[in-house]
Amino acid sequence: MRTMGNACTWRERRADETDEARAEAFRSAGLPPILARLLASRGVTEEGREAFLDPSLTRLARSDDLPGMTEAVQVILPFLHTKRKIVVFGDYDADGVCASAILVTALRRLGGNAEAFIPHRFGEGYGMTAASLERLWCEHADAALVVTVDNGISSPDEVAKLKVKGIQVVVTDHHLPGENLPKADALVNPRVQSCPGSADLCGAGVAFFLASALAQAATEKGLYTGPKFGGPLLVLAGLATVADLVPLKEQNRILVAQSLAYFNRCAPCGLRELRDKAARSAAALTARDYGFLLAPRINAAGRMATADAAFDLLVCTDEDREGARQLASRIDGFNGERRGFEQTMYQEACAQIDKAGEEDLQAVVAWDAGCVTGATKGQRWHLGVAGIVASRLLEHYHVPAAVAVGETGSVRAPDGYNVHDALAAASEHLVRFGGHAAAGGFTVKPGAFEAFRAAFTTACAKQRKEHALDADARDFDGWVEPGDLTPGLYADLRRLEPFGEGNPEPVFGLRGVTLREVRVMGVEGRHLSLAFVNRDVPRAIWWGHGGRAEDLRKHAARPYDVFFTLTTSGFDSALPHLELRVVDLRPTSFS
């Protein structure tokens, strides 16, 4: 069995002359050496250092800096006081659901008659489709204005159909545009027109700026005189930014940092209930918690059924705390179902790929032809879980990964690749596709799966060759000594948060450590707890690697190199203590 997931090459980040100069300047400014080196390696300039280390709300862009925002406000504002129905057309993933909740909440608070419409993953698909429009017209025959969030840029035909019916349309999106832009009454998309600092906003980020612009305009015109309500919307925008894997730089960094800062005070009550259901402790949330605890649960509703329950949860008010608690329990249940499908699909996808026996993988594509929509009793693959499984295959094989259920699928790719471009290169075999550099979705033409597989793989191979990408290599931030692992270093690293896409959590290496204890932990012994002979090395947790326990015990006397991130834990202790979160562990090479 091919085991690339355990055989990647670890490569220490090497500083060039520019990085060295920046790091020296940071040290001269009083920053600790490791922090200075990390800032430089992440492309932070001397001019940008202060903004990076202080992502405060005062640095947030003005809403009307986004091209098209002024026109969008002018279109929407008259609908607020006339009470004509506004339909917010969203999406079923965490970004789309958060964006829908942000805009519907804002429109209602400003006096508008607003409802959300979220497509069904099964039977309708992503964005505006013929099927979703049919349901829209049935459920909202009195719609006078449709505002898209997190979609619409690739739907010129569907926008035209709405216009023919006399419905005004505002498109807000963040995905890459196609050849033809929709002829909407207003269009806000930072990828269509230059928007420095905001080009990488997610759909909910764009929706947040639109909500802010509407609130400001309504207040200035005397249409709204109530209290400010931006806090809960900011929390949702930050959560969606992490969930959608957009780079945590510039405006995105501010949104996430402030979302986390305001969570306990301002998060919608439904999101707080979900957090209480999901969190293992009452410690302050991090971007990692957004990505691994909250976002998967919000996504689970749209994956396993429809996203309506997730939307309802996010717009619950404090007056309906019991309803929010019930919705949180229901959504947590969806997440449990998702995990079951995920494990089965991942194992079978790996078996499929390994059976092919290719030594030099350029991309991996797994397919189950037995299910076109949601899984039913007895089926082992579920379309709603395809994206998660693609992410796991990416982690294991370190190349772009596509997973299809029936004719529809999802793609994830490592840094350096561009999913949208790869799908575009294979588009003659596709009914539709969309996405951005790191992720995308597609629907294959009937009978064209093998042709798509070949074209997609060829496109990924071309990208790898053109950009000299080493698919098996993973970067780490440098070797450290046990004595470096101090609370002071941990405090310095927290200044780099929030971590995520475009600002990875620092990964360090320790050479030649020896294991003292190997314990399995968690449900079914899925995780490992490791202790080391050197008492200066904190205890470590290796999530998802319980299956390595016996092998590690058998060879405990040999020295290992451990690659890890530094964190803290309050587990099994009265006070939080330093802990290593293992990324990889391998025998030390003395060559």
Coordinates of C-alpha atoms in Angstrom, one line a residue:
M1 CA 0.0 0.0 0.0
R2 CA 1.3 3.4 -1.0
T3 CA 1.9 5.5 2.2
M4 CA 2.9 8.9 1.0
G5 CA 1.1 10.4 3.9
N6 CA 3.9 9.0 6.1
A7 CA 6.7 9.7 3.7
C8 CA 6.8 13.3 2.9
T9 CA 10.1 15.2 3.0
W10 CA 10.4 17.8 5.7
R11 CA 12.1 21.0 4.4
E12 CA 13.4 23.7 6.7
R13 CA 12.3 27.2 5.5
R14 CA 15.4 29.0 4.2
A15 CA 15.6 32.7 4.5
D16 CA 16.7 34.7 1.5
E17 CA 18.6 38.0 1.8
T18 CA 15.3 39.9 2.0
D19 CA 14.0 37.7 4.8
E20 CA 17.3 38.1 6.7
A21 CA 17.3 41.8 6.4
R22 CA 13.7 42.0 7.6
A23 CA 14.4 39.7 10.5
E24 CA 17.4 41.8 11.5
A25 CA 15.2 44.9 11.4
F26 CA 12.6 43.3 13.6
R27 CA 15.2 42.2 16.1
S28 CA 16.6 45.7 16.2
A29 CA 13.0 46.9 16.9
G30 CA 13.1 44.7 20.0
L31 CA 11.3 41.5 18.8
P32 CA 12.5 38.2 20.1
P33 CA 14.7 36.3 17.5
I34 CA 12.3 33.5 16.7
L35 CA 9.3 35.8 16.4
A36 CA 11.4 38.1 14.1
R37 CA 12.3 35.2 11.9
L38 CA 8.7 33.9 11.7
L39 CA 7.4 37.3 10.7
A40 CA 10.0 37.7 8.0
S41 CA 9.3 34.2 6.6
R42 CA 5.6 35.0 6.3
G43 CA 6.3 38.0 4.1
V44 CA 5.6 40.7 6.7
T45 CA 7.4 43.9 5.8
E46 CA 8.8 46.5 8.1
E47 CA 6.0 48.8 7.0
G48 CA 3.4 46.1 7.6
R49 CA 4.7 44.8 11.0
E50 CA 2.6 47.0 13.2
A51 CA -0.6 46.3 11.3
F52 CA 0.1 42.5 11.3
L53 CA 0.7 42.5 15.1
D54 CA -2.2 44.8 15.8
P55 CA -5.2 43.6 13.6
S56 CA -7.6 46.1 15.3
L57 CA -11.0 47.3 14.1
T58 CA -9.5 50.7 13.5
R59 CA -7.7 49.2 10.5
L60 CA -10.8 47.8 8.9
A61 CA -11.5 49.1 5.5
R62 CA -14.4 51.4 4.7
S63 CA -17.3 49.5 3.2
D64 CA -17.6 51.8 0.2
D65 CA -14.0 51.0 -0.7
L66 CA -15.3 47.8 -2.2
P67 CA -16.1 48.5 -5.9
G68 CA -19.9 48.3 -6.5
M69 CA -20.8 48.8 -2.9
T70 CA -22.3 52.2 -3.4
E71 CA -24.5 51.0 -6.2
A72 CA -25.6 48.0 -4.2
V73 CA -26.7 50.2 -1.3
Q74 CA -28.6 52.5 -3.6
V75 CA -30.5 49.5 -5.0
I76 CA -31.3 47.9 -1.7
L77 CA -32.1 50.9 0.5
P78 CA -35.6 51.7 -1.1
F79 CA -36.8 48.2 -0.3
L80 CA -36.2 48.7 3.4
H81 CA -39.0 51.2 4.1
T82 CA -41.4 50.0 1.4
K83 CA -41.3 46.4 2.9
R84 CA -41.2 44.8 -0.5
K85 CA -39.8 41.3 -0.1
I86 CA -36.0 40.8 -0.3
V87 CA -34.7 37.3 -0.8
V88 CA -31.1 36.6 0.2
F89 CA -29.9 33.8 -2.1
G90 CA -27.2 32.0 -0.2
D91 CA -25.2 28.7 -0.2
Y92 CA -25.2 25.6 1.9
D93 CA -21.6 25.7 3.1
A94 CA -20.5 27.5 6.3
D95 CA -19.5 30.6 4.3
G96 CA -22.8 30.8 2.5
V97 CA -24.9 30.1 5.6
C98 CA -23.0 32.7 7.6
A99 CA -23.3 35.2 4.8
S100 CA -27.0 34.6 4.6
A101 CA -27.4 35.0 8.3
I102 CA -25.4 38.3 8.3
L103 CA -27.4 39.9 5.5
V104 CA -30.8 38.7 6.6
T105 CA -30.2 39.8 10.2
A106 CA -29.0 43.3 9.0
L107 CA -31.9 43.7 6.6
R108 CA -34.5 42.8 9.3
R109 CA -32.9 45.0 11.9
L110 CA -33.0 47.9 9.4
G111 CA -36.8 47.3 8.9
G112 CA -36.7 45.3 5.8
N113 CA -38.9 42.3 4.9
A114 CA -36.1 39.7 4.3
E115 CA -36.0 35.9 3.9
A116 CA -33.2 33.5 3.2
F117 CA -33.2 31.0 0.3
I118 CA -30.5 28.4 0.5
P119 CA -30.2 25.8 -2.3
H120 CA -30.3 22.1 -1.5
R121 CA -27.0 20.4 -2.2
F122 CA -28.9 17.3 -3.4
G123 CA -31.2 17.9 -6.4
E124 CA -30.3 21.6 -6.9
G125 CA -26.6 21.9 -6.5
Y126 CA -24.4 24.9 -5.8
G127 CA -25.5 28.4 -6.7
M128 CA -28.3 29.5 -9.0
T129 CA -29.5 26.5 -11.0
A130 CA -32.7 25.9 -12.9
A131 CA -33.9 23.6 -10.1
S132 CA -33.2 26.2 -7.4
L133 CA -34.9 29.0 -9.3
E134 CA -38.0 26.9 -9.7
R135 CA -38.2 26.4 -5.9
L136 CA -37.4 30.1 -5.3
W137 CA -40.4 31.1 -7.5
C138 CA -42.7 28.7 -5.7
E139 CA -41.7 29.7 -2.2
H140 CA -41.2 33.4 -2.8
A141 CA -43.6 34.4 -5.6
D142 CA -43.7 37.9 -4.2
A143 CA -40.0 38.5 -4.2
A144 CA -39.1 42.0 -5.5
L145 CA -35.3 41.9 -4.9
V146 CA -32.8 39.0 -4.8
V147 CA -29.4 39.6 -3.3
T148 CA -27.0 36.8 -3.7
V149 CA -24.3 36.0 -1.1
D150 CA -21.3 33.7 -1.8
N151 CA -22.6 33.0 -5.3
G152 CA -24.0 34.5 -8.4
I153 CA -20.9 35.6 -10.3
S154 CA -21.0 32.5 -12.5
S155 CA -24.8 32.6 -13.1
P156 CA -25.4 35.2 -15.9
D157 CA -28.3 33.2 -17.4
E158 CA -30.1 32.7 -14.1
V159 CA -29.7 36.4 -13.2
A160 CA -31.2 37.2 -16.6
K161 CA -34.2 35.0 -15.9
L162 CA -34.9 36.8 -12.6
K163 CA -34.7 40.1 -14.4
V164 CA -37.2 39.0 -17.0
K165 CA -39.6 38.3 -14.2
G166 CA -39.2 41.9 -13.1
I167 CA -37.1 41.0 -10.0
Q168 CA -34.2 43.3 -9.3
V169 CA -30.9 41.6 -8.5
V170 CA -27.8 42.5 -6.6
V171 CA -24.9 40.0 -6.9
T172 CA -22.4 39.8 -4.0
D173 CA -19.7 37.1 -4.4
H174 CA -16.0 36.4 -4.0
H175 CA -15.5 33.6 -6.5
L176 CA -13.6 34.0 -9.7
P177 CA -15.8 35.3 -12.6
G178 CA -16.4 33.5 -15.8
E179 CA -16.2 34.9 -19.3
N180 CA -19.5 36.7 -18.9
L181 CA -20.5 38.8 -15.9
P182 CA -24.2 38.7 -14.8
K183 CA -26.1 41.8 -15.8
A184 CA -27.3 42.6 -12.3
D185 CA -28.6 45.9 -11.0
A186 CA -25.4 46.0 -8.8
L187 CA -22.4 43.7 -8.4
V188 CA -19.9 43.5 -5.5
N189 CA -17.1 41.1 -6.0
P190 CA -13.5 42.0 -4.9
R191 CA -12.2 39.6 -7.6
V192 CA -13.9 41.4 -10.4
Q193 CA -12.3 44.8 -9.8
S194 CA -9.1 45.7 -8.0
C195 CA -9.6 46.0 -4.3
P196 CA -6.3 46.2 -2.4
G197 CA -6.4 44.5 1.0
S198 CA -9.9 43.0 0.4
A199 CA -9.3 40.9 -2.7
D200 CA -9.4 37.6 -0.7
L201 CA -12.6 38.3 1.3
C202 CA -14.9 35.3 1.6
G203 CA -18.6 35.5 0.8
A204 CA -19.5 36.3 4.4
G205 CA -16.8 39.0 4.5
V206 CA -18.4 40.7 1.5
A207 CA -21.8 40.4 3.1
F208 CA -20.5 41.9 6.3
F209 CA -19.2 45.0 4.5
L210 CA -22.6 45.3 2.6
A211 CA -24.4 45.0 6.0
S212 CA -22.2 47.7 7.4
A213 CA -22.7 50.0 4.4
L214 CA -26.5 49.5 4.6
A215 CA -26.5 50.3 8.3
Q216 CA -24.5 53.4 7.8
A217 CA -26.6 54.7 4.9
A218 CA -29.9 53.9 6.7
T219 CA -28.7 55.7 9.8
E220 CA -27.6 58.8 7.8
K221 CA -30.9 59.0 6.1
G222 CA -32.9 58.6 9.3
L223 CA -34.3 55.2 8.3
Y224 CA -32.7 53.6 11.3
T225 CA -32.3 55.0 14.8
G226 CA -31.8 51.8 16.8
P227 CA -28.6 50.5 18.5
K228 CA -25.6 49.2 16.7
F229 CA -25.7 45.5 15.9
G230 CA -22.5 44.8 14.1
G231 CA -20.9 42.6 16.8
P232 CA -22.8 39.4 16.0
L233 CA -22.3 39.9 12.3
L234 CA -18.5 40.4 12.8
V235 CA -18.3 37.1 14.7
L236 CA -20.1 35.3 11.8
A237 CA -17.8 36.9 9.2
G238 CA -14.7 35.8 11.0
L239 CA -15.9 32.3 11.4
A240 CA -16.8 32.0 7.7
T241 CA -13.4 33.4 6.8
V242 CA -11.6 30.6 8.5
A243 CA -14.1 28.0 7.2
D244 CA -13.7 29.0 3.6
L245 CA -9.9 28.6 3.6
V246 CA -9.2 32.1 2.3
P247 CA -5.8 33.7 3.2
L248 CA -5.8 35.2 6.7
K249 CA -4.1 38.4 5.6
E250 CA -4.9 42.0 5.6
Q251 CA -8.7 42.5 6.0
N252 CA -9.3 38.8 6.6
R253 CA -6.8 38.8 9.4
I254 CA -8.7 41.7 11.1
L255 CA -12.1 40.0 10.7
V256 CA -10.9 36.8 12.2
A257 CA -8.9 38.4 15.1
Q258 CA -11.8 40.6 16.1
S259 CA -14.4 37.9 15.6
L260 CA -12.5 35.8 18.2
A261 CA -12.1 38.8 20.5
Y262 CA -15.8 39.6 20.4
F263 CA -17.1 36.0 20.5
N264 CA -18.0 35.6 24.2
R265 CA -19.6 39.1 24.2
C266 CA -21.4 39.2 20.9
A267 CA -21.8 35.8 19.2
P268 CA -25.4 34.9 18.2
C269 CA -26.9 32.8 20.9
G270 CA -27.3 29.8 18.6
L271 CA -23.5 29.9 17.8
R272 CA -22.8 30.0 21.6
E273 CA -25.0 27.0 22.1
L274 CA -23.1 25.2 19.4
R275 CA -19.8 26.1 20.9
D276 CA -20.9 24.8 24.3
K277 CA -22.0 21.5 22.5
A278 CA -18.7 21.2 20.6
A279 CA -15.9 22.6 22.8
R280 CA -13.9 20.3 25.1
S281 CA -13.2 23.1 27.5
A282 CA -14.2 26.7 28.3
A283 CA -10.9 28.1 27.1
A284 CA -10.9 31.1 24.8
L285 CA -11.6 30.1 21.2
T286 CA -8.9 30.2 18.5
A287 CA -9.1 30.1 14.7
R288 CA -8.3 26.4 15.0
D289 CA -11.5 26.0 17.0
Y290 CA -13.4 27.8 14.2
G291 CA -12.0 25.5 11.6
F292 CA -12.2 22.2 13.5
L293 CA -15.1 22.6 15.9
L294 CA -17.7 25.1 14.7
A295 CA -17.3 25.2 10.9
P296 CA -17.6 21.4 10.4
R297 CA -20.8 21.3 12.4
I298 CA -22.4 24.2 10.5
N299 CA -21.3 22.5 7.3
A300 CA -22.7 19.2 8.5
A301 CA -26.3 20.4 8.2
G302 CA -26.0 21.1 4.5
R303 CA -23.9 18.0 3.9
M304 CA -26.3 15.5 5.6
A305 CA -29.7 17.2 4.9
T306 CA -30.3 20.9 4.1
A307 CA -28.6 24.0 5.5
D308 CA -31.9 25.4 6.8
A309 CA -31.2 24.2 10.3
A310 CA -27.8 25.9 10.4
F311 CA -29.2 29.2 9.1
D312 CA -32.0 29.0 11.7
L313 CA -29.5 28.4 14.4
L314 CA -27.4 31.5 13.4
V315 CA -30.4 33.9 13.4
C316 CA -31.8 32.7 16.7
T317 CA -32.3 35.5 19.2
D318 CA -31.7 35.4 22.9
E319 CA -35.4 35.2 23.5
D320 CA -35.4 31.7 21.8
R321 CA -32.6 30.2 23.8
E322 CA -34.3 26.8 24.2
G323 CA -34.9 26.7 20.4
A324 CA -31.3 27.4 19.8
R325 CA -30.2 24.7 22.2
Q326 CA -32.4 22.1 20.4
L327 CA -31.0 23.2 17.0
A328 CA -27.5 23.0 18.3
S329 CA -28.1 19.4 19.4
R330 CA -29.7 18.5 16.1
I331 CA -26.7 20.0 14.1
D332 CA -24.2 18.2 16.4
G333 CA -26.1 15.0 15.5
F334 CA -25.6 15.7 11.8
N335 CA -21.9 16.0 12.5
G336 CA -21.8 12.6 14.0
E337 CA -23.4 11.1 10.9
R338 CA -20.9 13.0 8.8
R339 CA -18.0 11.4 10.6
G340 CA -19.3 7.9 10.0
F341 CA -19.5 8.5 6.2
E342 CA -16.2 10.3 6.2
Q343 CA -14.3 7.4 7.6
T344 CA -15.8 4.8 5.3
M345 CA -15.3 7.0 2.2
Y346 CA -11.7 7.8 3.1
Q347 CA -10.7 4.2 3.6
E348 CA -12.3 3.1 0.4
A349 CA -10.9 6.0 -1.6
C350 CA -7.4 5.2 -0.4
A351 CA -7.9 1.6 -1.4
Q352 CA -9.0 2.7 -4.8
I353 CA -6.0 5.0 -5.3
D354 CA -3.5 2.5 -4.0
K355 CA -4.9 -0.3 -6.2
A356 CA -3.9 1.8 -9.2
G357 CA -0.3 1.4 -8.1
E358 CA 1.0 4.6 -9.6
E359 CA 4.3 5.6 -8.1
D360 CA 4.5 9.2 -9.2
L361 CA 1.1 10.6 -8.4
Q362 CA 0.2 14.0 -10.0
A363 CA -3.3 14.1 -8.6
V364 CA -5.7 11.6 -7.0
V365 CA -9.3 11.1 -8.1
A366 CA -11.7 8.8 -6.3
W367 CA -15.2 8.0 -7.5
D368 CA -18.3 6.2 -6.3
A369 CA -20.9 5.8 -9.1
G370 CA -23.6 4.4 -6.8
C371 CA -25.0 7.6 -5.4
V372 CA -25.9 10.8 -7.3
T373 CA -27.6 12.7 -4.5
G374 CA -27.7 12.1 -0.7
A375 CA -26.9 8.7 0.6
T376 CA -29.8 6.5 1.5
K377 CA -29.9 3.4 3.7
G378 CA -27.3 0.9 2.8
Q379 CA -25.1 3.3 0.7
R380 CA -21.6 3.9 1.8
W381 CA -20.7 7.2 0.1
H382 CA -22.4 10.5 0.6
L383 CA -22.0 13.5 -1.7
G384 CA -22.1 15.9 1.2
V385 CA -18.9 14.5 2.6
A386 CA -16.9 14.6 -0.6
G387 CA -15.1 17.8 0.2
I388 CA -13.9 16.6 3.6
V389 CA -12.6 13.3 2.1
A390 CA -10.8 15.3 -0.6
S391 CA -9.1 17.3 2.2
R392 CA -8.0 14.1 3.9
L393 CA -6.7 12.6 0.7
L394 CA -4.7 15.8 0.1
E395 CA -3.2 15.5 3.6
H396 CA -2.2 11.9 2.9
Y397 CA -1.0 12.1 -0.7
H398 CA 0.1 15.7 -0.8
V399 CA -1.3 16.3 -4.3
P400 CA -4.6 17.7 -5.6
A401 CA -7.4 15.4 -4.6
A402 CA -10.9 15.1 -6.2
V403 CA -13.7 13.0 -4.8
A404 CA -16.9 12.4 -6.8
V405 CA -20.1 10.8 -5.8
G406 CA -22.2 10.0 -8.8
E407 CA -21.5 12.8 -11.3
T408 CA -20.7 15.6 -8.7
G409 CA -17.6 16.1 -6.7
S410 CA -15.2 18.4 -4.8
V411 CA -11.5 19.2 -5.2
R412 CA -8.9 20.3 -2.7
A413 CA -5.3 21.2 -3.6
P414 CA -2.1 22.2 -1.7
D415 CA -0.3 25.5 -1.9
G416 CA 1.1 26.3 -5.3
Y417 CA -1.7 24.7 -7.3
N418 CA -4.8 26.4 -8.6
V419 CA -8.0 24.3 -8.5
H420 CA -10.1 26.6 -10.6
D421 CA -7.5 26.6 -13.4
A422 CA -7.2 22.8 -13.3
L423 CA -11.0 22.4 -13.6
A424 CA -11.1 24.9 -16.4
A425 CA -8.5 22.8 -18.3
A426 CA -10.8 19.8 -18.0
S427 CA -14.0 21.8 -18.6
E428 CA -14.9 20.0 -21.9
H429 CA -15.9 17.0 -19.7
L430 CA -17.8 19.0 -17.2
V431 CA -21.4 20.3 -17.0
R432 CA -20.3 23.1 -14.6
F433 CA -17.5 23.9 -12.2
G434 CA -16.4 26.7 -9.8
G435 CA -14.1 27.6 -7.0
H436 CA -10.8 29.2 -6.3
A437 CA -7.1 28.3 -5.9
A438 CA -7.4 25.9 -2.9
A439 CA -10.9 24.4 -3.4
G440 CA -13.6 23.8 -6.0
G441 CA -16.6 21.8 -7.1
F442 CA -17.6 20.2 -10.4
T443 CA -20.3 18.1 -12.2
V444 CA -19.1 15.6 -14.8
K445 CA -20.9 15.0 -18.0
P446 CA -22.6 11.6 -18.2
G447 CA -20.1 8.9 -19.1
A448 CA -17.1 11.3 -19.1
F449 CA -15.6 10.5 -15.7
E450 CA -12.5 8.7 -17.0
A451 CA -11.9 11.5 -19.5
F452 CA -12.2 14.1 -16.7
R453 CA -9.8 12.1 -14.5
A454 CA -7.2 12.1 -17.3
A455 CA -7.6 15.8 -18.2
F456 CA -7.6 16.9 -14.5
T457 CA -4.5 14.9 -13.7
T458 CA -2.7 16.3 -16.8
A459 CA -3.6 19.8 -15.8
C460 CA -2.3 19.3 -12.2
A461 CA 0.9 17.7 -13.6
K462 CA 1.4 20.7 -15.8
Q463 CA 1.0 23.1 -12.9
R464 CA 3.5 21.1 -10.8
K465 CA 6.1 21.2 -13.6
E466 CA 5.6 24.8 -14.5
H467 CA 5.9 26.0 -10.9
A468 CA 8.5 23.4 -9.8
L469 CA 6.2 22.1 -7.1
D470 CA 7.5 19.3 -4.8
A471 CA 4.3 17.5 -3.9
D472 CA 6.0 15.4 -1.2
A473 CA 7.7 18.3 0.6
R474 CA 6.4 20.1 3.7
D475 CA 8.0 23.1 5.2
F476 CA 8.8 23.6 8.8
D477 CA 10.0 26.8 10.6
G478 CA 13.3 25.5 12.0
W479 CA 14.9 23.2 14.5
V480 CA 14.7 24.2 18.2
E481 CA 16.2 22.9 21.4
P482 CA 14.2 21.6 24.4
G483 CA 15.2 24.7 26.3
D484 CA 13.5 26.9 23.7
L485 CA 10.1 25.5 24.6
T486 CA 9.1 28.0 27.2
P487 CA 5.9 29.9 28.1
G488 CA 7.7 33.0 26.7
L489 CA 8.0 31.3 23.3
Y490 CA 4.3 30.3 23.4
A491 CA 3.3 33.9 24.3
D492 CA 5.4 35.2 21.3
L493 CA 3.8 32.7 19.0
R494 CA 0.3 33.9 20.0
R495 CA 1.1 37.3 18.7
L496 CA 1.1 35.7 15.2
E497 CA -2.5 34.5 15.5
P498 CA -5.0 34.0 14.0
F499 CA -3.4 31.1 12.1
G500 CA -4.9 29.6 9.0
E501 CA -4.6 29.7 5.2
G502 CA -1.8 32.1 4.2
N503 CA -0.6 32.4 7.8
P504 CA 0.2 28.8 8.9
E505 CA 0.8 27.9 12.5
P506 CA 4.5 27.6 13.1
V507 CA 5.8 24.1 12.9
F508 CA 9.2 23.3 14.6
G509 CA 11.4 20.3 14.7
L510 CA 13.2 18.6 17.7
R511 CA 16.1 16.2 16.8
G512 CA 16.8 12.9 18.4
V513 CA 14.2 12.7 21.2
T514 CA 13.5 9.3 22.9
L515 CA 10.0 8.1 23.8
R516 CA 9.3 7.3 27.5
E517 CA 5.6 6.5 27.3
V518 CA 3.1 5.9 24.5
R519 CA -0.6 5.9 25.5
V520 CA -3.7 5.7 23.3
M521 CA -6.5 8.0 24.1
G522 CA -9.9 9.1 22.8
V523 CA -12.8 7.2 21.3
E524 CA -11.6 3.8 20.1
G525 CA -8.0 4.8 20.9
R526 CA -7.8 7.0 17.9
H527 CA -5.2 9.4 19.3
L528 CA -1.8 9.2 21.0
S529 CA -0.4 10.8 24.1
L530 CA 3.5 10.8 24.1
A531 CA 6.0 11.5 26.9
F532 CA 9.7 11.8 26.3
V533 CA 12.8 10.8 28.3
N534 CA 14.0 14.4 28.2
R535 CA 11.9 16.1 30.9
D536 CA 12.4 19.5 29.2
V537 CA 10.3 18.3 26.3
P538 CA 6.5 18.7 27.1
R539 CA 4.1 15.9 26.7
A540 CA 2.7 15.6 23.1
I541 CA -0.6 14.7 21.5
W542 CA -0.7 13.1 18.1
W543 CA -4.3 13.3 16.9
G544 CA -5.6 10.5 14.7
H545 CA -2.5 8.2 15.0
G546 CA -3.6 5.7 17.6
G547 CA -2.8 3.0 15.2
R548 CA 0.9 3.7 15.5
A549 CA 1.0 2.9 19.2
E550 CA 2.3 -0.7 19.0
D551 CA 5.0 0.1 16.5
L552 CA 6.2 3.1 18.5
R553 CA 6.3 1.0 21.7
K554 CA 8.3 -1.7 19.9
H555 CA 10.9 0.8 18.8
A556 CA 10.7 3.3 21.8
A557 CA 14.5 3.1 22.4
R558 CA 15.4 4.6 19.0
P559 CA 15.8 8.4 18.7
Y560 CA 13.0 10.3 16.8
D561 CA 12.7 13.6 15.1
V562 CA 9.4 15.2 16.1
F563 CA 7.7 18.0 14.1
F564 CA 5.1 19.9 16.1
T565 CA 3.2 23.0 16.9
L566 CA 3.4 24.5 20.4
T567 CA 0.2 24.8 22.3
T568 CA -1.2 24.6 25.8
S569 CA -3.6 22.2 27.5
G570 CA -5.5 22.2 30.8
F571 CA -6.2 18.5 30.6
D572 CA -5.2 16.4 33.6
S573 CA -3.8 19.4 35.3
A574 CA -4.9 22.2 37.6
L575 CA -3.3 24.9 35.4
P576 CA -2.7 25.1 31.6
H577 CA 0.7 23.7 30.6
L578 CA 2.7 23.6 27.4
E579 CA 2.0 20.7 25.1
L580 CA 3.3 19.6 21.7
R581 CA 0.7 18.9 18.9
V582 CA 2.6 16.4 16.8
V583 CA 2.5 16.9 13.0
D584 CA 4.9 14.1 12.2
L585 CA 7.3 11.7 14.0
R586 CA 10.1 9.8 12.3
P587 CA 13.3 7.9 13.2
T588 CA 16.3 10.3 13.4
S589 CA 18.6 10.0 10.4
F590 CA 22.3 10.4 11.3
S591 CA 23.4 10.5 7.6

